[in-house]
Amino acid sequence: MDSTQTRRTALQGAAQEAQRIADPVVGAGEPMFDLIELMFFAYRDFVGDADHLLENFGLGRAHHRVLHFVNRRPGLTIAELLEILKITKQSLNRVLKDLLDQDYVESRPGVNDRRQRQLFPTAQGKTLALDVARLQSRRFARVFAHLRDGARADAIDFLLAMVDAGERDKVAALVGARPVLAAPGPRR
Amino acid sequence: MDSTQTRRTALQGAAQEAQRIADPVVGAGEPMFDLIELMFFAYRDFVGDADHLLENFGLGRAHHRVLHFVNRRPGLTIAELLEILKITKQSLNRVLKDLLDQDYVESRPGVNDRRQRQLFPTAQGKTLALDVARLQSRRFARVFAHLRDGARADAIDFLLAMVDAGERDKVAALVGARPVLAAPGPRR
DNA sequence: GAAATATGTCAACGATGCTGCCATAAGGGC
DNA sequence: GCCCTTATGGCAGCATCGTTGACATATTTC
């Protein structure tokens, strides 16, 4: 169970200290060039899946992000979307307008607050969003088919830990991942 | 153990069937929304480190990538850089020109083939590239300090596996990671 | 010497960020 | 009802970084 590993905060210091001492290089240890570069290559190919599929529809990466989150959280407001994407409303509006015009997304006045706009995917919006998600999921499926059993849970922990600390709880809640992070798991 | 872990054999079970009925368009299992979204958030914050540091120097993300790889592989040619970055020479030239003008990178005629240009970081180029790499490495260090012992090697395996199959060997060679991936030996 | 190769460059365009500013509509406090 | 705040929309302009296409130059190779 993921909660088997819900306790401890002390190892942090030791590991970091060991890492620092192990490397003669100034500052804070030998740069992790391998991980730095792998983040670049892995992300590039990962988003490539979505890019390639969506270009058939004349939609770009920005459209995809909006469609994805609207599909994932139907009823999302503009403000919530801006908070998730961390872009300006002008940037959002440009792509959102396309999605509305082309009937991938529809907007209705907020239920509680009619100043707000709640966003919903249309039938074709859902289909497209799911098509992309499945394509991306196939990449993950191929990946984990080659890795050991806990690899998927480990990847989730790793990626969540990579998120800025101040954002981590929000992200964890959004993606539905249990915030294992604050209290890591199976120690040595 | 982790019930969140996808079991390939069980994936075709009840959960997916429920999904299929609820939604007519199902391809290959439940989309891994968590991982899809975590890739986005993790990469966003990861590159944010570099972006924020480099904006003090008037350099953008594209400049950073070039500087990074030139620093990592001194003597790189234009063609090799294009192959790594997968952009056009016009895009490269724009940022490379800035780096040359501002003395972060220098170029010399190729040793064997004088048509080529070999690129080298200057002293200040090395310093800047290393500063960024260390900043990014600190994020990784914080991450792994919270995760179990093998987490770093696992992350490397995961990210490398995320790379397109056709690119994986090249990437593995570039980052110096052993291509564990091609031969899925460490199964279990 | 001709062809292929490695690179540089000009011009235009496209996607996606940004800032600044102003407009509109609805909610809330008085 | 008046007024301030909030949620959103829209216009104008700009920056970064990617693209294609066409052409120039130097060098290697055949």
Short mmCIF file of C-alpha atoms (C1' of nucleotides) in Angstrom, two decimals:
data_model
loop_
_atom_site.label_atom_id
_atom_site.label_comp_id
_atom_site.label_asym_id
_atom_site.label_seq_id
_atom_site.Cartn_x
_atom_site.Cartn_y
_atom_site.Cartn_z
CA MET A 1 0.00 0.00 0.00
CA ASP A 2 1.34 3.42 -0.63
CA SER A 3 0.85 4.34 2.98
CA THR A 4 3.33 1.74 4.13
CA GLN A 5 5.92 4.34 3.60
CA THR A 6 4.57 7.30 5.40
CA ARG A 7 7.20 8.36 7.80
CA ARG A 8 10.61 9.89 8.12
CA THR A 9 12.36 13.09 7.42
CA ALA A 10 15.85 12.68 8.81
CA LEU A 11 17.63 10.90 6.05
CA GLN A 12 17.55 13.97 3.93
CA GLY A 13 20.46 15.59 5.65
CA ALA A 14 22.68 12.55 5.62
CA ALA A 15 22.25 11.75 1.96
CA GLN A 16 22.89 15.29 0.90
CA GLU A 17 25.91 15.55 3.10
CA ALA A 18 27.33 12.33 1.74
CA GLN A 19 26.74 13.54 -1.77
CA ARG A 20 28.48 16.80 -1.11
CA ILE A 21 31.51 15.27 0.53
CA ALA A 22 31.85 12.59 -2.10
CA ASP A 23 32.52 15.17 -4.76
CA PRO A 24 35.47 17.50 -4.82
CA VAL A 25 33.75 19.89 -7.17
CA VAL A 26 32.89 23.26 -5.79
CA GLY A 27 29.45 24.28 -4.65
CA ALA A 28 27.23 21.31 -4.12
CA GLY A 29 28.65 18.23 -5.71
CA GLU A 30 29.21 16.97 -9.20
CA PRO A 31 26.48 18.21 -11.54
CA MET A 32 24.12 15.45 -12.52
CA PHE A 33 24.57 15.90 -16.24
CA ASP A 34 22.95 12.61 -17.02
CA LEU A 35 19.66 13.47 -15.33
CA ILE A 36 19.71 17.03 -16.60
CA GLU A 37 20.01 15.82 -20.15
CA LEU A 38 17.62 12.93 -19.79
CA MET A 39 14.91 15.28 -18.57
CA PHE A 40 15.33 17.20 -21.79
CA PHE A 41 15.28 14.19 -24.10
CA ALA A 42 12.52 12.36 -22.28
CA TYR A 43 10.24 15.37 -22.23
CA ARG A 44 10.97 16.20 -25.83
CA ASP A 45 9.89 12.79 -27.05
CA PHE A 46 7.00 12.57 -24.62
CA VAL A 47 5.38 15.79 -25.82
CA GLY A 48 6.26 14.83 -29.36
CA ASP A 49 3.52 12.22 -29.20
CA ALA A 50 0.88 14.82 -28.49
CA ASP A 51 2.34 17.33 -30.91
CA HIS A 52 2.31 14.92 -33.80
CA LEU A 53 -1.21 13.75 -33.20
CA LEU A 54 -2.60 17.23 -32.70
CA GLU A 55 -1.02 18.79 -35.72
CA ASN A 56 -3.50 16.79 -37.78
CA PHE A 57 -6.17 18.95 -36.21
CA GLY A 58 -4.36 22.23 -36.55
CA LEU A 59 -3.92 22.41 -32.80
CA GLY A 60 -0.73 23.17 -30.95
CA ARG A 61 0.77 22.28 -27.66
CA ALA A 62 -0.95 25.10 -25.88
CA HIS A 63 -4.34 23.99 -27.15
CA HIS A 64 -3.61 20.52 -25.94
CA ARG A 65 -2.82 21.59 -22.41
CA VAL A 66 -6.05 23.48 -22.14
CA LEU A 67 -8.12 20.70 -23.64
CA HIS A 68 -6.44 18.15 -21.43
CA PHE A 69 -7.19 19.91 -18.17
CA VAL A 70 -10.69 20.88 -19.19
CA ASN A 71 -11.33 17.26 -19.97
CA ARG A 72 -9.82 16.14 -16.73
CA ARG A 73 -11.67 18.66 -14.62
CA PRO A 74 -14.93 19.51 -16.33
CA GLY A 75 -16.44 22.65 -14.90
CA LEU A 76 -13.05 24.26 -14.41
CA THR A 77 -13.11 28.04 -14.28
CA ILE A 78 -10.79 30.37 -16.16
CA ALA A 79 -9.03 31.33 -12.97
CA GLU A 80 -8.41 27.73 -12.01
CA LEU A 81 -7.01 27.00 -15.43
CA LEU A 82 -4.71 29.98 -15.23
CA GLU A 83 -3.51 28.77 -11.86
CA ILE A 84 -2.75 25.33 -13.23
CA LEU A 85 -1.06 26.44 -16.41
CA LYS A 86 0.66 29.46 -14.93
CA ILE A 87 0.20 31.60 -17.99
CA THR A 88 -1.55 34.92 -18.47
CA LYS A 89 -5.18 35.19 -19.36
CA GLN A 90 -4.27 36.72 -22.71
CA SER A 91 -2.22 33.71 -23.61
CA LEU A 92 -4.95 31.41 -22.44
CA ASN A 93 -7.66 33.30 -24.24
CA ARG A 94 -6.01 32.96 -27.59
CA VAL A 95 -5.98 29.20 -27.54
CA LEU A 96 -9.21 28.85 -25.60
CA LYS A 97 -10.97 30.90 -28.23
CA ASP A 98 -9.83 28.43 -30.88
CA LEU A 99 -11.08 25.51 -28.83
CA LEU A 100 -14.45 27.16 -28.27
CA ASP A 101 -14.83 28.16 -31.91
CA GLN A 102 -13.96 24.69 -33.10
CA ASP A 103 -16.25 23.03 -30.60
CA TYR A 104 -13.74 21.14 -28.55
CA VAL A 105 -14.69 23.02 -25.41
CA GLU A 106 -17.80 24.85 -24.30
CA SER A 107 -18.23 27.47 -21.64
CA ARG A 108 -21.19 28.19 -19.41
CA PRO A 109 -21.75 30.85 -16.79
CA GLY A 110 -20.68 29.65 -13.36
CA VAL A 111 -23.32 27.96 -11.30
CA ASN A 112 -22.61 29.79 -8.08
CA ASP A 113 -20.99 32.87 -9.47
CA ARG A 114 -22.22 33.93 -12.84
CA ARG A 115 -19.16 36.07 -13.47
CA GLN A 116 -17.16 32.92 -13.81
CA ARG A 117 -17.04 30.75 -16.89
CA GLN A 118 -17.08 27.05 -16.38
CA LEU A 119 -15.41 25.03 -19.09
CA PHE A 120 -16.50 21.65 -20.36
CA PRO A 121 -15.22 19.41 -23.09
CA THR A 122 -17.65 18.67 -25.90
CA ALA A 123 -18.08 15.14 -27.16
CA GLN A 124 -15.41 15.63 -29.79
CA GLY A 125 -13.26 17.43 -27.25
CA LYS A 126 -13.40 14.43 -24.93
CA THR A 127 -12.57 12.09 -27.76
CA LEU A 128 -9.55 14.07 -28.84
CA ALA A 129 -8.28 14.56 -25.31
CA LEU A 130 -8.58 10.86 -24.64
CA ASP A 131 -6.91 9.93 -27.90
CA VAL A 132 -3.89 11.94 -26.95
CA ALA A 133 -3.87 10.66 -23.40
CA ARG A 134 -3.96 7.10 -24.65
CA LEU A 135 -1.14 7.70 -27.04
CA GLN A 136 0.97 9.12 -24.25
CA SER A 137 -0.07 6.28 -21.99
CA ARG A 138 1.15 3.77 -24.52
CA ARG A 139 4.59 5.27 -24.19
CA PHE A 140 4.43 4.84 -20.44
CA ALA A 141 3.14 1.30 -20.84
CA ARG A 142 6.08 0.44 -23.07
CA VAL A 143 8.44 2.00 -20.58
CA PHE A 144 7.17 0.13 -17.56
CA ALA A 145 7.02 -3.12 -19.45
CA HIS A 146 10.81 -2.98 -19.47
CA LEU A 147 11.31 -1.86 -15.91
CA ARG A 148 10.87 -3.61 -12.62
CA ASP A 149 7.59 -3.93 -10.86
CA GLY A 150 7.55 -0.85 -8.68
CA ALA A 151 8.78 1.40 -11.46
CA ARG A 152 5.52 3.15 -12.10
CA ALA A 153 4.96 4.13 -8.50
CA ASP A 154 8.59 5.17 -8.29
CA ALA A 155 8.29 7.35 -11.37
CA ILE A 156 5.29 9.06 -9.86
CA ASP A 157 7.18 9.71 -6.66
CA PHE A 158 10.18 11.00 -8.56
CA LEU A 159 8.22 13.37 -10.77
CA LEU A 160 6.14 14.68 -7.92
CA ALA A 161 9.29 15.34 -5.93
CA MET A 162 10.64 17.33 -8.88
CA VAL A 163 7.81 19.82 -8.56
CA ASP A 164 8.46 23.01 -6.62
CA ALA A 165 7.76 22.43 -2.95
CA GLY A 166 5.20 25.19 -2.83
CA GLU A 167 3.24 23.63 -5.66
CA ARG A 168 3.56 20.02 -4.70
CA ASP A 169 0.43 19.63 -2.66
CA LYS A 170 -1.71 21.30 -5.28
CA VAL A 171 -0.20 19.16 -8.00
CA ALA A 172 -0.59 16.01 -5.97
CA ALA A 173 -4.23 16.80 -5.36
CA LEU A 174 -4.76 17.60 -9.01
CA VAL A 175 -3.25 14.45 -10.39
CA GLY A 176 -4.78 12.35 -7.68
CA ALA A 177 -1.48 11.06 -6.51
CA ARG A 178 -1.16 10.55 -2.82
CA PRO A 179 1.41 12.99 -1.48
CA VAL A 180 3.83 10.25 -0.59
CA LEU A 181 6.47 12.78 -1.01
CA ALA A 182 6.39 14.58 2.24
CA ALA A 183 7.02 11.25 3.88
CA PRO A 184 8.93 8.87 1.67
CA GLY A 185 8.80 5.17 1.66
CA PRO A 186 10.76 1.94 1.72
CA ARG A 187 14.01 3.10 3.09
CA ARG A 188 17.15 1.12 2.68
CA MET B 1 2.28 -3.44 -1.94
CA ASP B 2 1.34 -0.46 -3.95
CA SER B 3 -2.13 -0.92 -5.21
CA THR B 4 -1.59 2.08 -7.41
CA GLN B 5 0.85 0.07 -9.41
CA THR B 6 -0.49 -1.02 -12.73
CA ARG B 7 -0.37 -4.72 -13.17
CA ARG B 8 -0.30 -5.49 -16.80
CA THR B 9 -2.32 -8.62 -16.51
CA ALA B 10 -4.94 -7.03 -14.34
CA LEU B 11 -5.18 -3.97 -16.47
CA GLN B 12 -7.53 -5.66 -18.83
CA GLY B 13 -9.89 -6.32 -15.97
CA ALA B 14 -12.86 -4.71 -14.38
CA ALA B 15 -11.54 -1.22 -14.21
CA GLN B 16 -10.98 -1.00 -17.90
CA GLU B 17 -14.24 -2.62 -18.70
CA ALA B 18 -16.02 -0.03 -16.60
CA GLN B 19 -14.14 2.64 -18.47
CA ARG B 20 -15.05 1.14 -21.80
CA ILE B 21 -18.71 1.13 -20.99
CA ALA B 22 -18.64 4.61 -19.56
CA ASP B 23 -16.78 5.91 -22.56
CA PRO B 24 -17.16 4.39 -25.99
CA VAL B 25 -13.66 5.15 -27.15
CA VAL B 26 -11.20 2.96 -25.37
CA GLY B 27 -7.96 1.86 -26.88
CA ALA B 28 -5.41 0.32 -24.59
CA GLY B 29 -6.31 0.69 -20.98
CA GLU B 30 -6.96 3.50 -18.60
CA PRO B 31 -4.96 6.60 -19.53
CA MET B 32 -2.22 7.36 -17.04
CA PHE B 33 -3.37 10.86 -16.30
CA ASP B 34 -1.20 11.11 -13.24
CA LEU B 35 2.03 10.50 -15.10
CA ILE B 36 1.00 12.61 -18.06
CA GLU B 37 0.38 15.56 -15.81
CA LEU B 38 3.39 15.01 -13.61
CA MET B 39 5.66 15.08 -16.63
CA PHE B 40 4.29 18.51 -17.41
CA PHE B 41 4.62 19.92 -13.90
CA ALA B 42 7.99 18.35 -13.19
CA TYR B 43 9.52 19.59 -16.41
CA ARG B 44 8.02 23.04 -15.99
CA ASP B 45 9.63 23.55 -12.60
CA PHE B 46 12.86 21.85 -13.62
CA VAL B 47 13.49 24.17 -16.54
CA GLY B 48 12.26 27.06 -14.43
CA ASP B 49 15.51 26.84 -12.49
CA ALA B 50 17.60 27.45 -15.58
CA ASP B 51 15.24 30.04 -16.98
CA HIS B 52 15.32 32.14 -13.87
CA LEU B 53 19.07 32.06 -13.53
CA LEU B 54 19.72 32.80 -17.18
CA GLU B 55 17.36 35.71 -17.49
CA ASN B 56 19.84 37.66 -15.39
CA PHE B 57 22.21 37.35 -18.32
CA GLY B 58 19.68 38.10 -21.02
CA LEU B 59 19.83 34.55 -22.25
CA GLY B 60 16.87 32.33 -23.00
CA ARG B 61 16.17 28.66 -22.88
CA ALA B 62 17.52 28.10 -26.36
CA HIS B 63 20.82 29.75 -25.48
CA HIS B 64 21.08 27.54 -22.46
CA ARG B 65 20.65 24.33 -24.39
CA VAL B 66 23.39 25.28 -26.80
CA LEU B 67 25.74 26.42 -24.07
CA HIS B 68 25.04 23.31 -22.07
CA PHE B 69 25.91 20.87 -24.82
CA VAL B 70 28.90 22.84 -26.01
CA ASN B 71 30.20 22.77 -22.47
CA ARG B 72 29.52 19.10 -22.14
CA ARG B 73 31.09 18.17 -25.45
CA PRO B 74 33.76 20.72 -26.28
CA GLY B 75 34.70 20.54 -29.93
CA LEU B 76 31.17 19.74 -31.00
CA THR B 77 30.41 20.61 -34.60
CA ILE B 78 27.38 22.49 -35.86
CA ALA B 79 25.97 19.35 -37.41
CA GLU B 80 26.32 17.39 -34.20
CA LEU B 81 24.60 20.10 -32.26
CA LEU B 82 21.73 20.19 -34.74
CA GLU B 83 21.40 16.44 -34.41
CA ILE B 84 21.20 16.66 -30.63
CA LEU B 85 18.83 19.58 -30.44
CA LYS B 86 16.73 18.61 -33.42
CA ILE B 87 16.20 22.15 -34.60
CA THR B 88 17.05 23.86 -37.85
CA LYS B 89 20.35 25.53 -38.47
CA GLN B 90 18.60 28.89 -38.74
CA SER B 91 17.18 28.51 -35.25
CA LEU B 92 20.52 27.41 -33.94
CA ASN B 93 22.41 30.17 -35.65
CA ARG B 94 20.36 32.88 -34.07
CA VAL B 95 21.18 31.86 -30.53
CA LEU B 96 24.67 30.65 -31.32
CA LYS B 97 25.49 34.04 -32.76
CA ASP B 98 24.49 35.64 -29.47
CA LEU B 99 26.68 33.21 -27.54
CA LEU B 100 29.64 33.85 -29.82
CA ASP B 101 29.19 37.63 -29.72
CA GLN B 102 28.94 37.63 -25.97
CA ASP B 103 31.92 35.34 -25.52
CA TYR B 104 30.27 32.38 -23.96
CA VAL B 105 31.26 30.14 -26.83
CA GLU B 106 33.99 30.24 -29.40
CA SER B 107 34.25 28.52 -32.72
CA ARG B 108 37.28 27.25 -34.58
CA PRO B 109 37.66 25.60 -37.95
CA GLY B 110 37.45 21.84 -37.66
CA VAL B 111 40.71 20.04 -37.14
CA ASN B 112 40.13 17.31 -39.71
CA ASP B 113 37.66 19.09 -41.92
CA ARG B 114 38.06 22.81 -42.14
CA ARG B 115 34.56 23.29 -43.43
CA GLN B 116 33.29 22.36 -40.02
CA ARG B 117 33.17 24.65 -37.04
CA GLN B 118 34.08 23.20 -33.72
CA LEU B 119 32.52 24.87 -30.73
CA PHE B 120 34.12 25.40 -27.35
CA PRO B 121 32.95 27.12 -24.22
CA THR B 122 35.00 30.11 -23.08
CA ALA B 123 35.98 30.46 -19.46
CA GLN B 124 32.88 32.47 -18.68
CA GLY B 125 30.81 30.07 -20.76
CA LYS B 126 32.00 27.15 -18.68
CA THR B 127 31.28 29.01 -15.50
CA LEU B 128 27.76 29.89 -16.52
CA ALA B 129 26.98 26.43 -17.81
CA LEU B 130 28.22 24.90 -14.59
CA ASP B 131 26.28 27.35 -12.47
CA VAL B 132 23.08 26.32 -14.14
CA ALA B 133 23.93 22.64 -13.99
CA ARG B 134 24.61 22.89 -10.28
CA LEU B 135 21.36 24.69 -9.67
CA GLN B 136 19.49 21.95 -11.48
CA SER B 137 21.48 19.31 -9.67
CA ARG B 138 20.47 20.78 -6.35
CA ARG B 139 16.88 20.08 -7.29
CA PHE B 140 17.75 16.48 -8.03
CA ALA B 141 19.70 16.22 -4.79
CA ARG B 142 16.70 17.44 -2.82
CA VAL B 143 14.51 14.96 -4.66
CA PHE B 144 16.66 11.93 -4.04
CA ALA B 145 17.25 12.88 -0.46
CA HIS B 146 13.57 12.11 0.04
CA LEU B 147 13.43 8.94 -1.98
CA ARG B 148 14.79 5.50 -1.36
CA ASP B 149 18.31 4.47 -2.15
CA GLY B 150 18.02 3.26 -5.70
CA ALA B 151 15.87 6.16 -6.76
CA ARG B 152 18.49 7.96 -8.76
CA ALA B 153 19.40 4.96 -10.87
CA ASP B 154 15.71 4.21 -11.30
CA ALA B 155 15.00 7.73 -12.45
CA ILE B 156 17.76 7.44 -15.02
CA ASP B 157 16.32 4.18 -16.28
CA PHE B 158 12.84 5.61 -16.41
CA LEU B 159 13.83 8.75 -18.30
CA LEU B 160 16.01 6.88 -20.73
CA ALA B 161 13.17 4.48 -21.43
CA MET B 162 10.93 7.45 -22.18
CA VAL B 163 13.15 8.44 -25.09
CA ASP B 164 12.11 7.31 -28.55
CA ALA B 165 13.52 3.86 -29.24
CA GLY B 166 15.38 5.05 -32.31
CA GLU B 167 17.15 7.75 -30.32
CA ARG B 168 17.82 5.84 -27.16
CA ASP B 169 21.25 4.52 -27.93
CA LYS B 170 22.48 7.88 -29.08
CA VAL B 171 21.07 9.55 -26.00
CA ALA B 172 22.48 6.90 -23.71
CA ALA B 173 25.89 7.36 -25.25
CA LEU B 174 25.63 11.11 -24.97
CA VAL B 175 24.66 11.21 -21.34
CA GLY B 176 27.01 8.41 -20.45
CA ALA B 177 24.27 6.23 -19.09
CA ARG B 178 24.59 2.57 -19.74
CA PRO B 179 21.89 1.49 -22.19
CA VAL B 180 20.20 -0.78 -19.73
CA LEU B 181 17.10 -0.22 -21.69
CA ALA B 182 17.66 -1.97 -24.96
CA ALA B 183 18.14 -5.25 -23.21
CA PRO B 184 15.47 -5.45 -20.54
CA GLY B 185 17.53 -7.70 -18.40
CA PRO B 186 16.92 -6.34 -14.89
CA ARG B 187 13.39 -7.53 -15.02
CA ARG B 188 11.73 -9.27 -12.20
"C1'" DG C 1 37.06 20.78 -62.52
"C1'" DA C 2 32.59 19.21 -60.87
"C1'" DA C 3 29.80 17.58 -57.32
"C1'" DA C 4 28.83 16.98 -52.67
"C1'" DT C 5 29.14 18.73 -48.02
"C1'" DA C 6 29.25 22.02 -43.95
"C1'" DT C 7 28.05 26.18 -42.81
"C1'" DG C 8 26.18 31.11 -42.97
"C1'" DT C 9 22.54 34.32 -44.06
"C1'" DC C 10 18.38 36.88 -45.54
"C1'" DA C 11 13.43 37.05 -45.47
"C1'" DA C 12 9.11 35.71 -43.98
"C1'" DC C 13 6.05 33.38 -41.11
"C1'" DG C 14 3.87 30.75 -36.98
"C1'" DA C 15 3.12 29.45 -32.14
"C1'" DT C 16 3.16 30.82 -27.68
"C1'" DG C 17 4.66 33.40 -24.07
"C1'" DC C 18 4.54 38.53 -22.09
"C1'" DT C 19 2.89 43.60 -20.60
"C1'" DG C 20 -0.29 47.37 -20.59
"C1'" DC C 21 -4.67 49.17 -20.87
"C1'" DC C 22 -9.54 49.42 -21.10
"C1'" DA C 23 -14.38 47.30 -21.06
"C1'" DT C 24 -18.15 44.65 -19.13
"C1'" DA C 25 -20.77 42.07 -16.01
"C1'" DA C 26 -21.78 40.29 -11.61
"C1'" DG C 27 -21.05 39.95 -6.60
"C1'" DG C 28 -20.80 42.21 -2.04
"C1'" DG C 29 -20.81 45.73 1.44
"C1'" DC C 30 -22.89 49.91 2.88
"C1'" DG D 1 -29.06 52.07 -5.06
"C1'" DC D 2 -24.07 53.22 -5.05
"C1'" DC D 3 -19.59 51.80 -5.20
"C1'" DC D 4 -15.73 48.83 -5.01
"C1'" DT D 5 -13.95 44.46 -6.16
"C1'" DT D 6 -13.70 40.43 -8.86
"C1'" DA D 7 -13.89 37.45 -13.10
"C1'" DT D 8 -13.49 37.69 -17.51
"C1'" DG D 9 -12.87 39.53 -22.49
"C1'" DG D 10 -10.42 42.08 -25.93
"C1'" DC D 11 -7.01 45.05 -28.32
"C1'" DA D 12 -2.20 46.39 -29.37
"C1'" DG D 13 2.33 45.44 -29.34
"C1'" DC D 14 6.46 42.86 -28.30
"C1'" DA D 15 9.93 38.78 -27.36
"C1'" DT D 16 11.50 34.15 -27.98
"C1'" DC D 17 12.19 30.39 -30.54
"C1'" DG D 18 10.66 27.32 -33.74
"C1'" DT D 19 9.68 26.77 -39.06
"C1'" DT D 20 10.51 26.90 -44.62
"C1'" DG D 21 12.77 28.50 -48.71
"C1'" DA D 22 16.39 30.31 -51.31
"C1'" DC D 23 20.99 31.42 -52.00
"C1'" DA D 24 26.21 32.24 -50.93
"C1'" DT D 25 30.77 30.49 -49.60
"C1'" DA D 26 34.41 27.50 -48.43
"C1'" DT D 27 36.24 23.00 -48.52
"C1'" DT D 28 36.50 18.23 -49.42
"C1'" DT D 29 35.97 14.45 -52.53
"C1'" DC D 30 35.65 12.13 -56.76
#
